[in-house]
Amino acid sequence: DVKVTQSSRYLVKRTGEKVFLECVQDMDHENMFWYRQDPGLGLRLIYFSYDVKMKEKGDIPEGYSVSREKKERFSLILESASTNQTSMYLCASSLSKRGTDTQYFGPGTRLTVL
Amino acid sequence: DQQVKQNSPSLSVQEGRISILNCDYTNSMFDYFLWYKKYPAEGPTFLISISSIKDKNEDGRFTVFLNKSAKHLSLHIVPSQPGDSAVYFCAASARNYGQNFVFGPGTRLSVLP
């Protein structure tokens, strides 16, 4: 059974703070993803990674960076948090690059930036 | 401009009846479609998928229909149960482009006892 865990369920930060969101998967999946979910907009892809130390921009990468130093761990970094980054952040992983592979999601981190 | 649209933000259905959730897409390169289900405080979970070479895929109470000419797909749940109450996301991808799924905004289904 695939398990994707995220370091925090709820997080409150102040404008300008540096924020780290951590994600760990335990199924030796190659791919990892960061999405944000906002009402009326669905899930939007921020960054993804197909391999260790590799990253690719998704649809909305501005204001974010990522790090993948180990295969099982994918971190999302907000260098200087802003109020428009208040959102639900979802991490996902999948086995391979095949377009039909299922993405498995973590429970999400609800981030509030004051 | 959303490439995957779910025009009904919410839907209410009586227990035991059929739920029909709709999804439209604009990109003709999409050839693989998925439905995910999301409960509050949980991540989305995969429900069912369909490839563009098919027009129907069934898994228990869940059936997905694909109309390629109309760029439309629908998820049918029969019979609906209270435990089906959740947000349903439609997603699409072009398989040659790997894992880049495009998600719709979601439809909140409420199944009333």
Short mmCIF file of C-alpha atoms in Angstrom, two decimals:
data_model
loop_
_atom_site.label_atom_id
_atom_site.label_comp_id
_atom_site.label_asym_id
_atom_site.label_seq_id
_atom_site.Cartn_x
_atom_site.Cartn_y
_atom_site.Cartn_z
CA ASP A 1 0.00 0.00 0.00
CA VAL A 2 1.46 3.29 -1.12
CA LYS A 3 1.94 5.86 1.56
CA VAL A 4 2.67 9.52 0.91
CA THR A 5 3.14 11.60 4.02
CA GLN A 6 3.42 15.34 4.45
CA SER A 7 5.19 16.92 7.38
CA SER A 8 2.36 19.16 8.57
CA ARG A 9 -1.41 19.13 8.20
CA TYR A 10 -1.79 22.79 9.14
CA LEU A 11 0.74 25.60 9.04
CA VAL A 12 0.46 29.30 9.80
CA LYS A 13 3.26 31.62 8.69
CA ARG A 14 3.83 35.34 8.38
CA THR A 15 4.45 37.27 5.18
CA GLY A 16 8.12 37.18 4.24
CA GLU A 17 8.95 34.00 6.15
CA LYS A 18 10.74 31.11 4.46
CA VAL A 19 8.51 28.03 4.47
CA PHE A 20 9.47 24.38 3.96
CA LEU A 21 6.89 21.74 3.12
CA GLU A 22 8.18 18.18 3.26
CA CYS A 23 6.85 15.12 1.49
CA VAL A 24 7.99 11.52 1.84
CA GLN A 25 6.84 8.44 -0.09
CA ASP A 26 7.65 4.88 0.88
CA MET A 27 7.13 2.98 -2.39
CA ASP A 28 10.36 3.73 -4.24
CA HIS A 29 8.46 5.81 -6.78
CA GLU A 30 10.50 7.67 -9.39
CA ASN A 31 8.23 10.68 -9.73
CA MET A 32 7.09 13.23 -7.19
CA PHE A 33 4.84 16.25 -7.59
CA TRP A 34 3.69 19.35 -5.75
CA TYR A 35 0.23 20.79 -6.43
CA ARG A 36 -1.82 23.51 -4.86
CA GLN A 37 -5.58 23.26 -4.60
CA ASP A 38 -7.75 26.36 -4.58
CA PRO A 39 -11.55 26.62 -4.76
CA GLY A 40 -12.81 26.78 -8.32
CA LEU A 41 -9.36 26.12 -9.75
CA GLY A 42 -8.80 22.46 -8.97
CA LEU A 43 -5.28 21.12 -8.59
CA ARG A 44 -2.52 23.10 -10.27
CA LEU A 45 0.96 21.69 -10.72
CA ILE A 46 3.77 23.72 -9.15
CA TYR A 47 6.85 21.54 -9.69
CA PHE A 48 7.64 17.91 -10.34
CA SER A 49 10.64 15.65 -10.32
CA TYR A 50 11.36 12.50 -12.29
CA ASP A 51 14.62 11.68 -10.51
CA VAL A 52 16.87 12.64 -7.63
CA LYS A 53 18.31 16.14 -7.98
CA MET A 54 16.10 16.72 -10.99
CA LYS A 55 13.20 19.17 -11.14
CA GLU A 56 10.88 20.60 -13.74
CA LYS A 57 8.53 23.54 -13.57
CA GLY A 58 4.83 22.93 -13.64
CA ASP A 59 2.12 25.42 -14.51
CA ILE A 60 2.59 27.85 -11.59
CA PRO A 61 6.22 27.72 -10.35
CA GLU A 62 6.59 31.44 -9.56
CA GLY A 63 7.40 32.06 -5.91
CA TYR A 64 8.32 28.44 -5.25
CA SER A 65 11.38 26.23 -5.43
CA VAL A 66 11.90 22.52 -4.76
CA SER A 67 14.57 20.14 -3.63
CA ARG A 68 14.95 16.41 -4.16
CA GLU A 69 18.15 15.17 -2.54
CA LYS A 70 16.83 11.64 -1.89
CA LYS A 71 14.46 9.55 -3.97
CA GLU A 72 11.82 9.30 -1.26
CA ARG A 73 11.75 12.97 -0.25
CA PHE A 74 10.55 16.04 -2.15
CA SER A 75 10.52 19.46 -0.52
CA LEU A 76 8.61 22.55 -1.55
CA ILE A 77 10.14 25.88 -0.51
CA LEU A 78 8.48 29.25 -0.35
CA GLU A 79 11.45 31.62 -0.22
CA SER A 80 9.39 34.58 1.02
CA ALA A 81 5.80 33.66 1.77
CA SER A 82 3.04 35.95 0.57
CA THR A 83 -0.68 36.02 1.36
CA ASN A 84 -1.58 34.78 -2.13
CA GLN A 85 0.25 31.55 -1.30
CA THR A 86 -2.38 30.69 1.28
CA SER A 87 -3.68 27.40 -0.06
CA MET A 88 -3.91 23.63 0.32
CA TYR A 89 -0.67 22.01 -0.83
CA LEU A 90 -0.75 18.42 -2.04
CA CYS A 91 2.21 16.16 -2.71
CA ALA A 92 1.92 13.12 -5.00
CA SER A 93 4.12 10.33 -6.27
CA SER A 94 3.94 7.84 -9.12
CA LEU A 95 5.93 4.81 -10.16
CA SER A 96 7.27 5.81 -13.57
CA LYS A 97 7.00 8.33 -16.39
CA ARG A 98 4.28 6.33 -18.14
CA GLY A 99 1.31 8.57 -18.72
CA THR A 100 -1.06 5.91 -17.39
CA ASP A 101 0.61 5.50 -14.00
CA THR A 102 -1.57 6.49 -11.07
CA GLN A 103 -0.50 9.40 -8.93
CA TYR A 104 -0.86 8.79 -5.19
CA PHE A 105 -1.51 11.80 -3.02
CA GLY A 106 -0.60 12.75 0.52
CA PRO A 107 -3.21 14.20 2.91
CA GLY A 108 -2.27 17.80 2.17
CA THR A 109 -0.91 20.76 4.12
CA ARG A 110 -3.21 23.71 4.63
CA LEU A 111 -0.95 26.76 4.68
CA THR A 112 -2.15 30.12 5.88
CA VAL A 113 0.08 33.15 5.32
CA LEU A 114 -0.82 36.16 7.45
CA ASP B 1 -8.02 29.26 -19.82
CA GLN B 2 -8.96 25.94 -18.26
CA GLN B 3 -8.28 22.93 -20.47
CA VAL B 4 -10.41 20.67 -18.26
CA LYS B 5 -13.78 21.96 -17.13
CA GLN B 6 -16.32 20.70 -14.66
CA ASN B 7 -19.18 23.11 -15.02
CA SER B 8 -21.19 21.93 -12.03
CA PRO B 9 -19.51 22.99 -8.78
CA SER B 10 -21.96 20.87 -6.79
CA LEU B 11 -24.52 18.11 -7.21
CA SER B 12 -27.05 16.59 -4.80
CA VAL B 13 -28.52 13.14 -5.35
CA GLN B 14 -30.79 10.90 -3.33
CA GLU B 15 -29.30 7.67 -1.98
CA GLY B 16 -29.90 4.77 -4.37
CA ARG B 17 -30.26 6.99 -7.44
CA ILE B 18 -27.74 7.60 -10.18
CA SER B 19 -25.10 10.34 -9.90
CA ILE B 20 -23.76 11.75 -13.15
CA LEU B 21 -20.71 13.99 -13.02
CA ASN B 22 -19.61 15.71 -16.20
CA CYS B 23 -16.29 16.88 -17.54
CA ASP B 24 -15.30 18.69 -20.75
CA TYR B 25 -11.86 19.22 -22.20
CA THR B 26 -10.48 21.42 -24.92
CA ASN B 27 -7.08 19.93 -25.80
CA SER B 28 -7.43 17.33 -28.57
CA MET B 29 -4.02 15.91 -27.60
CA PHE B 30 -5.47 14.46 -24.39
CA ASP B 31 -5.83 10.71 -24.70
CA TYR B 32 -6.04 9.47 -21.14
CA PHE B 33 -8.59 10.52 -18.55
CA LEU B 34 -8.97 9.86 -14.85
CA TRP B 35 -11.36 10.56 -12.02
CA TYR B 36 -10.13 11.20 -8.50
CA LYS B 37 -12.23 11.41 -5.37
CA LYS B 38 -11.37 13.62 -2.41
CA TYR B 39 -12.77 13.55 1.10
CA PRO B 40 -12.22 16.53 3.42
CA ALA B 41 -8.83 16.51 5.14
CA GLU B 42 -7.56 13.73 2.86
CA GLY B 43 -5.63 13.70 -0.38
CA PRO B 44 -7.35 12.75 -3.65
CA THR B 45 -7.56 9.03 -4.37
CA PHE B 46 -7.69 7.45 -7.80
CA LEU B 47 -11.12 6.16 -8.76
CA ILE B 48 -11.24 5.11 -12.40
CA SER B 49 -9.60 5.88 -15.72
CA ILE B 50 -10.26 5.54 -19.44
CA SER B 51 -8.06 5.55 -22.50
CA SER B 52 -9.14 7.29 -25.69
CA ILE B 53 -9.28 3.96 -27.52
CA LYS B 54 -12.33 3.08 -25.42
CA ASP B 55 -15.66 4.78 -24.94
CA LYS B 56 -16.60 3.10 -21.67
CA ASN B 57 -14.88 1.67 -18.63
CA GLU B 58 -16.65 0.08 -15.70
CA ASP B 59 -15.55 -0.76 -12.16
CA GLY B 60 -18.29 -1.89 -9.84
CA ARG B 61 -20.71 0.96 -9.25
CA PHE B 62 -18.56 3.39 -11.22
CA THR B 63 -18.64 3.78 -15.00
CA VAL B 64 -16.83 6.38 -17.06
CA PHE B 65 -18.04 7.25 -20.56
CA LEU B 66 -15.92 9.06 -23.11
CA ASN B 67 -17.26 10.95 -26.14
CA LYS B 68 -14.16 11.98 -28.07
CA SER B 69 -15.96 13.91 -30.77
CA ALA B 70 -17.65 16.08 -28.13
CA LYS B 71 -14.54 16.17 -25.94
CA HIS B 72 -16.74 15.13 -23.06
CA LEU B 73 -16.59 12.48 -20.37
CA SER B 74 -18.91 11.57 -17.57
CA LEU B 75 -18.74 9.51 -14.41
CA HIS B 76 -21.83 7.51 -13.46
CA ILE B 77 -22.29 6.17 -9.94
CA VAL B 78 -25.07 3.61 -9.58
CA PRO B 79 -26.47 3.25 -7.00
CA SER B 80 -25.24 6.30 -5.12
CA GLN B 81 -24.39 5.84 -1.44
CA PRO B 82 -23.86 8.42 1.33
CA GLY B 83 -20.19 7.39 1.48
CA ASP B 84 -19.82 8.66 -2.10
CA SER B 85 -20.23 12.23 -0.85
CA ALA B 86 -16.94 13.87 -1.79
CA VAL B 87 -15.33 16.20 -4.30
CA TYR B 88 -14.68 14.53 -7.66
CA PHE B 89 -11.88 15.77 -9.90
CA CYS B 90 -11.62 14.95 -13.57
CA ALA B 91 -8.07 14.86 -14.97
CA ALA B 92 -6.60 14.46 -18.43
CA SER B 93 -3.22 13.80 -19.92
CA ALA B 94 -1.49 13.25 -23.24
CA ARG B 95 0.30 9.97 -22.57
CA ASN B 96 3.23 10.77 -24.78
CA TYR B 97 3.89 13.71 -22.51
CA GLY B 98 4.26 11.56 -19.44
CA GLN B 99 2.74 12.35 -16.09
CA ASN B 100 1.59 15.90 -16.69
CA PHE B 101 -2.05 15.59 -15.58
CA VAL B 102 -4.39 18.56 -15.97
CA PHE B 103 -7.12 18.65 -13.35
CA GLY B 104 -10.56 20.19 -13.50
CA PRO B 105 -11.91 22.39 -10.69
CA GLY B 106 -13.93 19.57 -9.11
CA THR B 107 -17.59 18.82 -8.41
CA ARG B 108 -18.85 18.37 -4.86
CA LEU B 109 -21.27 15.44 -4.72
CA SER B 110 -23.69 15.14 -1.82
CA VAL B 111 -25.63 11.90 -1.53
CA LEU B 112 -28.62 12.42 0.71
CA PRO B 113 -29.93 9.53 2.85
#
